[in-house]
XYZ file of C-alpha atoms in Angstrom:
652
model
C 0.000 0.000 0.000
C 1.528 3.066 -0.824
C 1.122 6.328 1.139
C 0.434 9.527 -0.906
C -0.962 12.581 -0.619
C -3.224 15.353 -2.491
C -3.313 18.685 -3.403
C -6.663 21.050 -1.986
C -8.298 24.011 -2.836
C -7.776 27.247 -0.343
C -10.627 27.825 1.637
C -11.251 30.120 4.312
C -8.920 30.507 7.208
C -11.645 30.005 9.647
C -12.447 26.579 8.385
C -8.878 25.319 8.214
C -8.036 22.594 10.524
C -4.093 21.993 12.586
C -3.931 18.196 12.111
C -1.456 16.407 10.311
C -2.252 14.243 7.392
C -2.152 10.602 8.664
C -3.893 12.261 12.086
C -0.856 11.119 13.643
C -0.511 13.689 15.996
C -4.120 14.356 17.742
C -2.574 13.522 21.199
C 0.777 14.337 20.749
C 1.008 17.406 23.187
C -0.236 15.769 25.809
C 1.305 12.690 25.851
C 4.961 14.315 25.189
C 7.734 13.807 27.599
C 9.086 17.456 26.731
C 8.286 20.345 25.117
C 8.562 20.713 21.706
C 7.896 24.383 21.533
C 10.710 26.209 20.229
C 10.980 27.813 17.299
C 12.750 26.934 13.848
C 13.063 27.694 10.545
C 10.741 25.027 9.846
C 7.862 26.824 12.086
C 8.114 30.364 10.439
C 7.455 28.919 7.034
C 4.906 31.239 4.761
C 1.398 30.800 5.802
C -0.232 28.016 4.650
C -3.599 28.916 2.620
C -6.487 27.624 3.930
C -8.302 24.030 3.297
C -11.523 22.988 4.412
C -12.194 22.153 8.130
C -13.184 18.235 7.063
C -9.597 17.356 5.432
C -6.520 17.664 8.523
C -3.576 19.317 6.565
C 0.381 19.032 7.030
C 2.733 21.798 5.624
C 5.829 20.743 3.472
C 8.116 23.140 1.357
C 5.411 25.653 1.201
C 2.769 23.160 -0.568
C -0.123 22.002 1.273
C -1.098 18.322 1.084
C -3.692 16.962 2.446
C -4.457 13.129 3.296
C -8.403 13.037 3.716
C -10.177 10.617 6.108
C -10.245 7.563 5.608
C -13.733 6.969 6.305
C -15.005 9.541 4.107
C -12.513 10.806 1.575
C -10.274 8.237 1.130
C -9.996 5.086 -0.898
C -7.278 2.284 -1.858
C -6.803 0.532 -5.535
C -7.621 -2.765 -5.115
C -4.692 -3.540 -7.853
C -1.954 -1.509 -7.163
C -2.901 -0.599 -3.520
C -2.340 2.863 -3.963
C -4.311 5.083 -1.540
C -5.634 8.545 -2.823
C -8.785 11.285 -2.593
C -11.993 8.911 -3.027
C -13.486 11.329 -5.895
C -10.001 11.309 -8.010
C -11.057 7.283 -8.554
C -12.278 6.079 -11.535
C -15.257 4.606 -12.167
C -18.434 4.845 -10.093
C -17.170 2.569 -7.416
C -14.122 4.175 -6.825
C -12.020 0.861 -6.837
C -9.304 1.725 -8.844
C -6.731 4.497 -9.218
C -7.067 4.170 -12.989
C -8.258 2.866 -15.972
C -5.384 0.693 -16.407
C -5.403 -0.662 -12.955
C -9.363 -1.677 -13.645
C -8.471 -3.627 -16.791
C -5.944 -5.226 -15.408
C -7.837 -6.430 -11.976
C -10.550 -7.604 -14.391
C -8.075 -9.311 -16.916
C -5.895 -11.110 -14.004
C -8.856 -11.785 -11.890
C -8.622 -10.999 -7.540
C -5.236 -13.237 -8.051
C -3.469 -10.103 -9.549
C -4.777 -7.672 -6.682
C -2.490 -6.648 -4.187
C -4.968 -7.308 -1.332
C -5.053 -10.661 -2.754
C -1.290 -11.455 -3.349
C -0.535 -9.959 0.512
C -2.563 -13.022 1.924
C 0.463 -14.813 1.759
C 3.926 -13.819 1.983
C 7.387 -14.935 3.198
C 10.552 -14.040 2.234
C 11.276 -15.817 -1.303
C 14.137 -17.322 -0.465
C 13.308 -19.518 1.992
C 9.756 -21.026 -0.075
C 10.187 -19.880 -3.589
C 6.330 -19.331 -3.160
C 5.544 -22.255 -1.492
C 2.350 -22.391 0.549
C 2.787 -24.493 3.044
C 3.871 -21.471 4.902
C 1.790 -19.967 6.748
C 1.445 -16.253 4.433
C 3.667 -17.967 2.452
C 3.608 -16.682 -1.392
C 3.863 -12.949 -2.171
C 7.222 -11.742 0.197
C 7.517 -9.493 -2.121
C 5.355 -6.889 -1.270
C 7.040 -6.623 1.621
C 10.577 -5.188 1.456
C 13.291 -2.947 2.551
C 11.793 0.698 3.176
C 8.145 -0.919 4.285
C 6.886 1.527 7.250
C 5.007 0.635 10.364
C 3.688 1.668 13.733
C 5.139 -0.147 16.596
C 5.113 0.598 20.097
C 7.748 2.855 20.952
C 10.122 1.103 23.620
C 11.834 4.143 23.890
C 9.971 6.673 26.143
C 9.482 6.916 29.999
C 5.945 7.203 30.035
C 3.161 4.981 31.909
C 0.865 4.099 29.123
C 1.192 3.133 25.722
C 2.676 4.990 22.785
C 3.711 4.379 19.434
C 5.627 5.666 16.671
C 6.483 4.946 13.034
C 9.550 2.393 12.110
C 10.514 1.213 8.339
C 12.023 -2.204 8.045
C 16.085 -2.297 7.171
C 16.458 -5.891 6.796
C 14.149 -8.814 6.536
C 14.785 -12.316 8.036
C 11.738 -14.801 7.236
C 8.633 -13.503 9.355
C 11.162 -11.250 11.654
C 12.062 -7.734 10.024
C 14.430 -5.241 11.856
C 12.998 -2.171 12.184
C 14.269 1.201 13.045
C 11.893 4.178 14.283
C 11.874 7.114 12.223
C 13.986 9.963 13.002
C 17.663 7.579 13.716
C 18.483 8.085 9.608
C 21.901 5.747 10.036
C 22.198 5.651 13.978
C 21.200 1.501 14.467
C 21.625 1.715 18.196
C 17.559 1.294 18.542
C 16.880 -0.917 15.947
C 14.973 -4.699 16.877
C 14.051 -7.324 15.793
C 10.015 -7.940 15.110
C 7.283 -10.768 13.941
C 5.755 -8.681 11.456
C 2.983 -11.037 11.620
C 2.223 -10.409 15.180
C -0.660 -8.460 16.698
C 1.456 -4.915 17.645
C 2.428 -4.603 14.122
C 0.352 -1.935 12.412
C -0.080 0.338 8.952
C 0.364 3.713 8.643
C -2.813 5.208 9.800
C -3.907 2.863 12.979
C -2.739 5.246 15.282
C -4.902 7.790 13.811
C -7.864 5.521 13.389
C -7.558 3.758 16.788
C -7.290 6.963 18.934
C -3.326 6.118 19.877
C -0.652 8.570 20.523
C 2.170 9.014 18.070
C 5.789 9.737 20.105
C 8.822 10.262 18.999
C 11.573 8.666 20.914
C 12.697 10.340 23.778
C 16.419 9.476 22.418
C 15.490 12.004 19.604
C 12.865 14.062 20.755
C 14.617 16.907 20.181
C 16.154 16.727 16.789
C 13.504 18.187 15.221
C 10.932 20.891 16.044
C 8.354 20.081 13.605
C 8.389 16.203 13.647
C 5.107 16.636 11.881
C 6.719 18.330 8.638
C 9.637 15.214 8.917
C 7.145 12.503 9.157
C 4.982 13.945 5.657
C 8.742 14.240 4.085
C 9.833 10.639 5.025
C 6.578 9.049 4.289
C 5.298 11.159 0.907
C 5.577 7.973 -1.404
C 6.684 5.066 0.927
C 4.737 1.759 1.291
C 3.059 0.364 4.012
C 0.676 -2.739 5.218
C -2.405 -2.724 4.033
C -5.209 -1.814 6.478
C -6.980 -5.174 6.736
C -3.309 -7.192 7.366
C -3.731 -8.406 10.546
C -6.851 -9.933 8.960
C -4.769 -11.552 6.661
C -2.775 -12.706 8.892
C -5.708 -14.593 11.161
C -7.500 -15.746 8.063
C -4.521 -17.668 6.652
C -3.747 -19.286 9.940
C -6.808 -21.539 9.195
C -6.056 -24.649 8.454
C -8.780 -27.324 6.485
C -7.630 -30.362 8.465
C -9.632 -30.490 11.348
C -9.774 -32.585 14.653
C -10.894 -36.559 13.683
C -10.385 -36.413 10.014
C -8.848 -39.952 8.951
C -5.974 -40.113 6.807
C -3.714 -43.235 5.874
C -0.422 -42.406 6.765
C 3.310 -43.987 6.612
C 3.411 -46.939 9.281
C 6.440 -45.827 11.164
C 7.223 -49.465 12.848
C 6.768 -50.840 8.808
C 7.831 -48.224 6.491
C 6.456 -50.325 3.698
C 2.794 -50.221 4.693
C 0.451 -47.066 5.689
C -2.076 -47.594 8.514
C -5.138 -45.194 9.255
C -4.293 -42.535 11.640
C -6.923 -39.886 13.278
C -6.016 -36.008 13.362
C -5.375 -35.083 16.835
C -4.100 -31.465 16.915
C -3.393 -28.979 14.121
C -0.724 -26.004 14.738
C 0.640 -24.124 12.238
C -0.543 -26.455 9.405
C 1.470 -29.549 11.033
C -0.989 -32.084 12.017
C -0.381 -34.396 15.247
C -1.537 -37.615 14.149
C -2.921 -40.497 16.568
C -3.133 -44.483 15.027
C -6.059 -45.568 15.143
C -6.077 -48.630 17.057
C -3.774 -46.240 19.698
C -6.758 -45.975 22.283
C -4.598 -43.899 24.842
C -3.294 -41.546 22.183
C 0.274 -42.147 22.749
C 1.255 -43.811 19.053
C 1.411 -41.052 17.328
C 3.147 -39.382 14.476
C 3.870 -35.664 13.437
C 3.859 -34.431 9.755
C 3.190 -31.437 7.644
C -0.355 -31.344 6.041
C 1.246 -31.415 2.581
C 4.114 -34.441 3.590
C 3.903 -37.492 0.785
C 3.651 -39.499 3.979
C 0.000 -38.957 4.050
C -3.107 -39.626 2.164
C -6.777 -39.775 1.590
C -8.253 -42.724 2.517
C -8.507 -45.059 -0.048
C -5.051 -44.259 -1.548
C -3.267 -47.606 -0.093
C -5.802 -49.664 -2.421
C -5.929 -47.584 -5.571
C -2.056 -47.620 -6.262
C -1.231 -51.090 -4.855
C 0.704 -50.268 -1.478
C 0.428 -52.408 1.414
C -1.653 -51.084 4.495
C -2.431 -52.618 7.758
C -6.170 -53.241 8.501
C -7.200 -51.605 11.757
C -8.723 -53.538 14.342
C -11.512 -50.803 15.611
C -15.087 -51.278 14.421
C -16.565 -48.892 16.096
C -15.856 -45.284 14.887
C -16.146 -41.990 17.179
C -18.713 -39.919 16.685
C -17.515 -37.262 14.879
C -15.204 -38.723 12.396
C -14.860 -38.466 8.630
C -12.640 -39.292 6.063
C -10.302 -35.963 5.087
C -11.669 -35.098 1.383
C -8.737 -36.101 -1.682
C -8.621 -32.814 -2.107
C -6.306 -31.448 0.779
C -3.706 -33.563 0.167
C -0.344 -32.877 -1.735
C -0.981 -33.310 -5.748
C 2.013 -35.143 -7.534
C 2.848 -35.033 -10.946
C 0.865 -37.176 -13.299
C 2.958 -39.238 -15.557
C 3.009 -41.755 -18.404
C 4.228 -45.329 -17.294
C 3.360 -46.808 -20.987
C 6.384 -46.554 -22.454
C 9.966 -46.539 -21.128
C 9.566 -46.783 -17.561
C 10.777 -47.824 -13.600
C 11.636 -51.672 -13.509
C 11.587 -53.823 -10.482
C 16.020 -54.322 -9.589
C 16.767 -50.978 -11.557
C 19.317 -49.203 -9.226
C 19.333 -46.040 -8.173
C 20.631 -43.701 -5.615
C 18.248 -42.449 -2.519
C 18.111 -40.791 0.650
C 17.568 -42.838 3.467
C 15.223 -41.928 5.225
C 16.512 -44.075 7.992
C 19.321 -42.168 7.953
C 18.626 -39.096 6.301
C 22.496 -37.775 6.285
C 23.072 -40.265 3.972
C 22.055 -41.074 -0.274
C 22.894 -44.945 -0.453
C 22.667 -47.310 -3.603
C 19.118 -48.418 -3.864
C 16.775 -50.615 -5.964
C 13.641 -50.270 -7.156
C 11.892 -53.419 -5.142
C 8.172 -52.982 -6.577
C 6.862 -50.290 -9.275
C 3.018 -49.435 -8.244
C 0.335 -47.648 -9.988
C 0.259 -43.212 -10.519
C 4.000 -43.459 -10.685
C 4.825 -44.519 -6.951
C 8.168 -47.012 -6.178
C 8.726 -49.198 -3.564
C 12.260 -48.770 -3.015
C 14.892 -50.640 -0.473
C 18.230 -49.702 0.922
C 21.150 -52.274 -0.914
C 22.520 -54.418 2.131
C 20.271 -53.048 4.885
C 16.563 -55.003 3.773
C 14.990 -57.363 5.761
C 14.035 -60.390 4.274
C 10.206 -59.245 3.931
C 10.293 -56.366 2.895
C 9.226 -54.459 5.417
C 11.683 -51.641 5.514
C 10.825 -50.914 1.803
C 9.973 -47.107 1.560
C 7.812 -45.526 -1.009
C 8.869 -42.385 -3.582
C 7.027 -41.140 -5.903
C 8.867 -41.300 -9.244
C 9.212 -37.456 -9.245
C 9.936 -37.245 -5.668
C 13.083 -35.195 -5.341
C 14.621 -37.473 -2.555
C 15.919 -40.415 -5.699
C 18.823 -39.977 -8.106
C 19.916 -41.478 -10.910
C 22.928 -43.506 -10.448
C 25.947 -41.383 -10.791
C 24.658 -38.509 -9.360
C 26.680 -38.489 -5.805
C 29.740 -38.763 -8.016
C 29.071 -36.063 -10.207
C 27.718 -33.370 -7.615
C 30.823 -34.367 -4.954
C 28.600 -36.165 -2.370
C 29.676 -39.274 -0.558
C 27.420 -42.167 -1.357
C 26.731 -45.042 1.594
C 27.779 -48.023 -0.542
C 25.166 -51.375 0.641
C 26.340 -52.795 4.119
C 28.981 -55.608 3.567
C 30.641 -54.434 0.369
C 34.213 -54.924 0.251
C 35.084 -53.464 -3.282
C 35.944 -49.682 -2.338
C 35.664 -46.923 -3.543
C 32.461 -47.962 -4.705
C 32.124 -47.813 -8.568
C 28.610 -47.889 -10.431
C 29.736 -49.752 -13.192
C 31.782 -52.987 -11.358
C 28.646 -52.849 -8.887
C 26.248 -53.175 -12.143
C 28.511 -55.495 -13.529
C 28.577 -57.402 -10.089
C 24.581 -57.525 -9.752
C 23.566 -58.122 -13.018
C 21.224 -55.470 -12.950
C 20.694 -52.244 -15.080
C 20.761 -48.108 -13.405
C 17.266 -46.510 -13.972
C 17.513 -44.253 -16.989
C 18.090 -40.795 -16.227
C 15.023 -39.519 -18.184
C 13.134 -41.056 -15.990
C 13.949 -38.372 -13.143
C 12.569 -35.111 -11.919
C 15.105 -33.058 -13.265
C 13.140 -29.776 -12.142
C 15.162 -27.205 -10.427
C 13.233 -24.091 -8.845
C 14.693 -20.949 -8.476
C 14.672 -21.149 -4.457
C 16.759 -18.414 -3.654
C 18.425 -20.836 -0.601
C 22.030 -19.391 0.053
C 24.947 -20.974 2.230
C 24.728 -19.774 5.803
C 20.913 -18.599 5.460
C 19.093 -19.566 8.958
C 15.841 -21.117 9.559
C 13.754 -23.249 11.715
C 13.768 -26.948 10.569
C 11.480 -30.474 11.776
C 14.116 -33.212 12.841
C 12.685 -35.530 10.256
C 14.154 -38.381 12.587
C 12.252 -37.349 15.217
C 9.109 -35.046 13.971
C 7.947 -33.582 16.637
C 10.847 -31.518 17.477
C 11.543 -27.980 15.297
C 15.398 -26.824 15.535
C 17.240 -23.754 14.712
C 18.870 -24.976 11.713
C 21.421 -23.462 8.850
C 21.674 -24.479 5.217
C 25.402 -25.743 5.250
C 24.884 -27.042 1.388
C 23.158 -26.454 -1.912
C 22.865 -29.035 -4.727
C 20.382 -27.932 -7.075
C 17.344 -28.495 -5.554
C 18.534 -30.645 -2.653
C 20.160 -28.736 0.725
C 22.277 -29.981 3.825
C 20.238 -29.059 6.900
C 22.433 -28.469 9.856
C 20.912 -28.358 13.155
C 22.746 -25.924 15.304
C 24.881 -27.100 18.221
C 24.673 -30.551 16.980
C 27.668 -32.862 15.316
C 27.425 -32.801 11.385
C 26.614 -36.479 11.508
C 23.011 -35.365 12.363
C 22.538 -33.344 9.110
C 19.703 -33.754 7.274
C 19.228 -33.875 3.472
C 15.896 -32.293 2.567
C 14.613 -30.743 -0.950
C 13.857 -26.751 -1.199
C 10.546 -27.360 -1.353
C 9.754 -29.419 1.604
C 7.216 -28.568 4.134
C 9.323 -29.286 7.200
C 11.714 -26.053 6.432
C 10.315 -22.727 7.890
C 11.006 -19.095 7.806
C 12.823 -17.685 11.140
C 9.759 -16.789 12.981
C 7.660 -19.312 12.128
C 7.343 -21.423 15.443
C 6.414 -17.755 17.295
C 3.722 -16.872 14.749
C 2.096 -20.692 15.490
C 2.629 -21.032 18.950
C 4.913 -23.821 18.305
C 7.688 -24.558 20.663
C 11.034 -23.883 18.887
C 14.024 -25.739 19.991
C 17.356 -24.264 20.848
C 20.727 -24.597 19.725
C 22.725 -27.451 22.008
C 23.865 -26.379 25.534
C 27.888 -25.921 25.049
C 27.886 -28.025 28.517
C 25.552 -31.100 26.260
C 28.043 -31.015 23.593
C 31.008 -31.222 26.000
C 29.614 -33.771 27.742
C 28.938 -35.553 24.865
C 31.980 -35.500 23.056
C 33.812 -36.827 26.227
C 31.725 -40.360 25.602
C 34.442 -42.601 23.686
C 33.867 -43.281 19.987
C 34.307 -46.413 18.127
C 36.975 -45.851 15.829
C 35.618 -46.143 12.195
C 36.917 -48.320 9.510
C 37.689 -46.562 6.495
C 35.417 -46.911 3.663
C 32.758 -48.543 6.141
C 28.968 -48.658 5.386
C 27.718 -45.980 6.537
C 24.358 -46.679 7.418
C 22.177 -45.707 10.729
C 24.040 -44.738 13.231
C 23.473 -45.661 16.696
C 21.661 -42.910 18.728
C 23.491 -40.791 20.529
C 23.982 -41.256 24.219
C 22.189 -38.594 26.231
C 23.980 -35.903 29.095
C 23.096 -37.413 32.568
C 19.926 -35.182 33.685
C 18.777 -34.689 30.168
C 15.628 -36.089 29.545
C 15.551 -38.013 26.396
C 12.666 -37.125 23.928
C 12.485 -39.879 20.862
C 9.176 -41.525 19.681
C 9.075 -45.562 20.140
C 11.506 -46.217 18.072
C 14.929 -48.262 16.811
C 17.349 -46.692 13.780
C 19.181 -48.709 11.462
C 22.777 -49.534 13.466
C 25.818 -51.347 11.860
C 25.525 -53.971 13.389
C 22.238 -54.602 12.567
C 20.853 -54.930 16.141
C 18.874 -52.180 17.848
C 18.791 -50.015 20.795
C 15.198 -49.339 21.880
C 13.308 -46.583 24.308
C 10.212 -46.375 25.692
C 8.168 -43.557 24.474
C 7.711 -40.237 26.627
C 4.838 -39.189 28.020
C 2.832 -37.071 26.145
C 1.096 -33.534 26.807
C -2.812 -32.927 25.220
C -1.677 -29.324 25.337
C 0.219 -29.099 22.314
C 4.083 -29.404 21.608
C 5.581 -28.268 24.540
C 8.842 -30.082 24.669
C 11.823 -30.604 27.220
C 14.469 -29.987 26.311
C 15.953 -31.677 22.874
C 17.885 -34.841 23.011
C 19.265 -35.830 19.051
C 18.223 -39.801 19.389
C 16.843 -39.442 16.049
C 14.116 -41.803 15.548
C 11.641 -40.853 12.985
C 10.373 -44.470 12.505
C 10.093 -47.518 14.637
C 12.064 -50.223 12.972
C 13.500 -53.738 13.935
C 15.878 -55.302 12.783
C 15.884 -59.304 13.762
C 17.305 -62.549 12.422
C 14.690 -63.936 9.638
C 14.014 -67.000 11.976
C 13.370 -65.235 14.784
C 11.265 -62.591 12.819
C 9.194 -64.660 10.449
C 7.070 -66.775 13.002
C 5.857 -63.279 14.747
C 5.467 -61.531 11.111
C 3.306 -64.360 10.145
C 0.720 -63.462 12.880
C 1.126 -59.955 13.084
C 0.538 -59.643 9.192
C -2.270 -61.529 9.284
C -4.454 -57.910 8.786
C -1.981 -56.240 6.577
C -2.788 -56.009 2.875
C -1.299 -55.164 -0.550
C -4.044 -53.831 -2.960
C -4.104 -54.485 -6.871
C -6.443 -54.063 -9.314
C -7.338 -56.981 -10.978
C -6.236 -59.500 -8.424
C -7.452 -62.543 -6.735
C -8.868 -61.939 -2.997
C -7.098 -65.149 -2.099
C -3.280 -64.872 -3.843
C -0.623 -64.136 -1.404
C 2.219 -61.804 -2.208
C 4.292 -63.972 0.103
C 4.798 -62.607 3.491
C 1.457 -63.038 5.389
C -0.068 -60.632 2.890
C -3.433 -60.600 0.619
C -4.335 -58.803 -2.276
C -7.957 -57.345 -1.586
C -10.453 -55.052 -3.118
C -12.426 -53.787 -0.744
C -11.993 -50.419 1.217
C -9.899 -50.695 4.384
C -12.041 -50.201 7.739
């Protein structure tokens, strides 16, 4: 919105009014700490003609502007949010500034509209648009030079008072501000939400019935602060009126309480159970299993994660998923509609396309600091893979993981190599370095054709060093101050501040787990800190193995916990080297909400065991006896070979 003013007609002296144009200053004199009485240069300017009594006026070089009110004289473009005199409009309306501006709003539809575009914003480096960010498309309207009332921190009196700040430097949802009147002194400036209540356009004050003050640091600079503020602001942007509406409006999220989703099984990666939302903050949805009567199997993920889907989803592309046990529903559920999921790409499987033992290269998202040779185990319908770790499977299958075939988390083979990245070779290989081609050889098997790969790379904007708030994907609760420490393409290292490197995270540009700085303040979600210097002391006194060289490097074992530190991990057990587990009981959980202790990196995003076949077999042959692999066109009866059925009918 930009702030402008317009010329008026004299009128008699009699009618003309002493208020400055925004109607900044109706309480100023009062609510002063110090008078501003003395006399300048700037007060013994030419008399100003006369305007009438209804529009406030505000000297500058000699001219008289005025800035009607905005009930009654006033009006904003709806397409290039400039404000001006209601009658200058065109058309009968009065919502546009202009011809041009009309066409325009009527050619691009309410998309194009600035009113529109400011519903969601975010600085465009850190989402490239994306909207799983709360405000989280249109940064730029916001920018450098962007003016504000704020409280003003800088004053001794007892109540409230405000004064006018632009924004130097923007930082995700936080902007640093600095109050009008400092010009290059930064000794005031903070740091701000911008998407908090006390942030305000131009013009609350004056609407509102609040006092405008100048800090007492530079209360006496100038004499007419009323003649700076026109100067400064003639031509400047600010927020447009109804932005804190904005702000509420997109905080609503369309997955509600008891909506039933199938989501990732996180003890079976390889099958999706049905899960019940729980709690919903900031988009992220806590989700409960359903056959979980006490509520404490649970799983966090973003409301646009490919871990979840509409119910139904298991069956129409062929995945396995594990019947639930409850028959009788709560009152109040439903099925979440198809429509509030993630969309993938559609694409064309008829001709040259995934084949069950091509190879690959993947992130694991056992281990998600590591891209490891993989194989395409099982190609399903609307381009979805089953895909398993080389040298880490179980015998059943049931650490398979599913990508979609454009999911930015597989590679072609090769890729590591070319880009400089170290790729986890399969546990047990002895023929290092790795090479694709002996391996190939070695296998008998064939790498996936490049072609066949999402080769899309956004213009993200990410930078090396840039800061943000990031989910531990290995243990999804938990959102960490985090720094991008890498950029390939698309795909960036996630460090977690105060934590060894070995806990990095790959994780694409677009993913819904990455968040502007600000983000877990504007949600109410609690963020957690960098590391205590003490933890990591502590912790790196505990003796280390000492690695082979050229080892698999697979899960690593989780990482033993300062004495008084409470651990916080879901149920869980992470791929190890050894290839037996360490397992902990889960912690209790709160109804209120995310409020966490503090953060111990055990890293378990799924619950996964590791046994020997004989041992696991006889207890996977009873516990599968409810799990189920749907295919079109299938007998009800034909196994697929591990306690599983291929059915047609709806899960329940």
């Amino acid at each position: 919105m930009y702030i402008c003013f317009a010329m008026a007609e004299r009128t008699p002296r009699s009618e003309r009014k002493r208020q400055d144009s925004f109607g900044m200053f109706d309480r100023y004199d009062s609510c002063s700490e110090e008078s501003t009485s003395s006399s300048s240069s700037e007060d013994s300017e030419d008399e100003v003609p006369s305007i009438p009594a209804s529009l406030p006026i505000i000297k500058n070089n000699g001219q008289v502007y005025t800035y009607p009110d905005g009930k009654t004289g006033m009006a904003t473009c709806e397409m290039c949010g400039m404000v001006g005199v209601r009658d200058a409009f065109y058309s009968k309306t009065k919502r546009f500034c202009s011809v041009s501006c009309s066409r325009s709003y009527s050619s691009n539809s309410k998309k194009a509209s600035i009113l529109a575009r400011l519903q969601w914003f975010l600085l465009k480096a850190l989402t490239g648009g994306d909207t799983s960010v709360p405000m989280g498309t249109c940064w730029g309207d916001l920018a450098e030079g962007v003016r504000v009332e704020v409280l003003n921190s800088d004053t001794n009196l007892s109540t409230n008072v405000y004064w006018i700040a632009g924004i130097v430097k923007l930082s995700g949802f936080k902007a640093l501000l600095r109050y009008e009147g400092f010009d290059n002194d930064t000794s005031r400036d903070f740091w701000c939400n911008l998407c908090v209540p006390e942030i305000h356009h131009v013009g609350w004050c004056a609407s509102s019935g609040k006092p405008l003050v100048p800090p007492k640091s530079i209360q006496q600079k100038y004499s007419n602060w009323k003649a700076f503020l026109v100067k400064r602001l003639t031509g400047a942007k600010t927020l447009p009126s109804d932005f804190a509406t904005k702000v509420h409006e997109n905080m609503q999220f369309p997955f509600k309480k008891l909506m039933r989703v199938e989501v990732v099984d996180k003890s079976h990666l390889c099958r999706t159970r049905v899960a019940l939302v729980e709690q919903v903050i900031g988009g992220r949805l806590r989700l409960v299993y359903e056959e979980s009567f006490d509520g404490s199997d649970d799983f966090w993920c973003h409301m646009y994660s490919p871990l979840i889907h509409s119910i139904g989803w298991s069956r129409s592309i062929g995945h396995r998923f594990k019947r639930s046990d409850v028959s009788k529903k709560i009152d109040g559920q439903m099925d979440a509609p198809a429509q509030l999921f993630a969309k993938v790409k559609d694409v064309d499987q008829s001709g040259e396309w995934f084949k069950d033992r091509m190879k690959l290269e993947a992130i694991d998202p056992l281990n998600l600091s590591a891209i490891s040779v993989a194989t395409v185990r099982k190609v399903l319908a609307d381009g979805y893979l089953m895909i398993g770790v080389d040298g880490s499977e179980v015998a059943d299958g049931s650490d398979w993981f599913c990508y979609h075939s454009t999911s930015p988390s597989i590679f072609p083979a090769g890729f590591c190599e070319i880009n400089n990245i170290e790729l986890t070779p399969p546990r047990g290989y002895t023929k290092l370095p790795f090479k694709w081609f002996d391996y190939l050889r070695e296998t008998s098997s064939i790498a996936a054709p490049v072609k066949l790969f999402n080769k899309d790379v956004p213009n993200h904007g990410f930078r090396q060093g840039m800061k943000l708030e990031a989910v531990d994907l290995m243990e999804p609760r938990l959102v960490c101050v985090a720094t991008v420490t890498r950029i390939v393409h698309r795909l960036l290292r996630i460090h977690f501040d105060g934590w060894e490197d070995e806990y990095d995270q790959w994780v694409d540009c677009q993913s819904p787990d990455l968040y502007p700085v600000g983000w877990c303040q504007l949600t109410g979600y609690q963020l957690q800190p960098p590391a205590a210097q003490m933890a990591r002391e502590i912790a790196a006194a505990v003796p280390k193995h000492k690695k082979k060289a050229q080892q698999y490097k697979g899960q690593k074992k989780k990482r033993k916990v300062p004495v008084g530190r409470r651990p916080f991990s879901q149920a869980g057990r992470r791929r190890s080297l050894s290839g037996e587990e360490e397992e902990q009981s889960p912690p209790p959980y709160s109804s209120q909400g995310p409020t966490l202790a503090p953060r111990s990196r055990t890293h378990h995003h799924y619950h996964h065991t590791h046994k020997p076949e004989s041992l696991l077999r006889p207890k996977e042959e009873q516990a599968e006896v409810d799990e189920f692999t749907f295919s079109q066109g299938v007998s009800d009866q034909e196994s697929n070979g591990s306690g599983s059925y291929y059915i047609k009918q709806e899960p329940c």
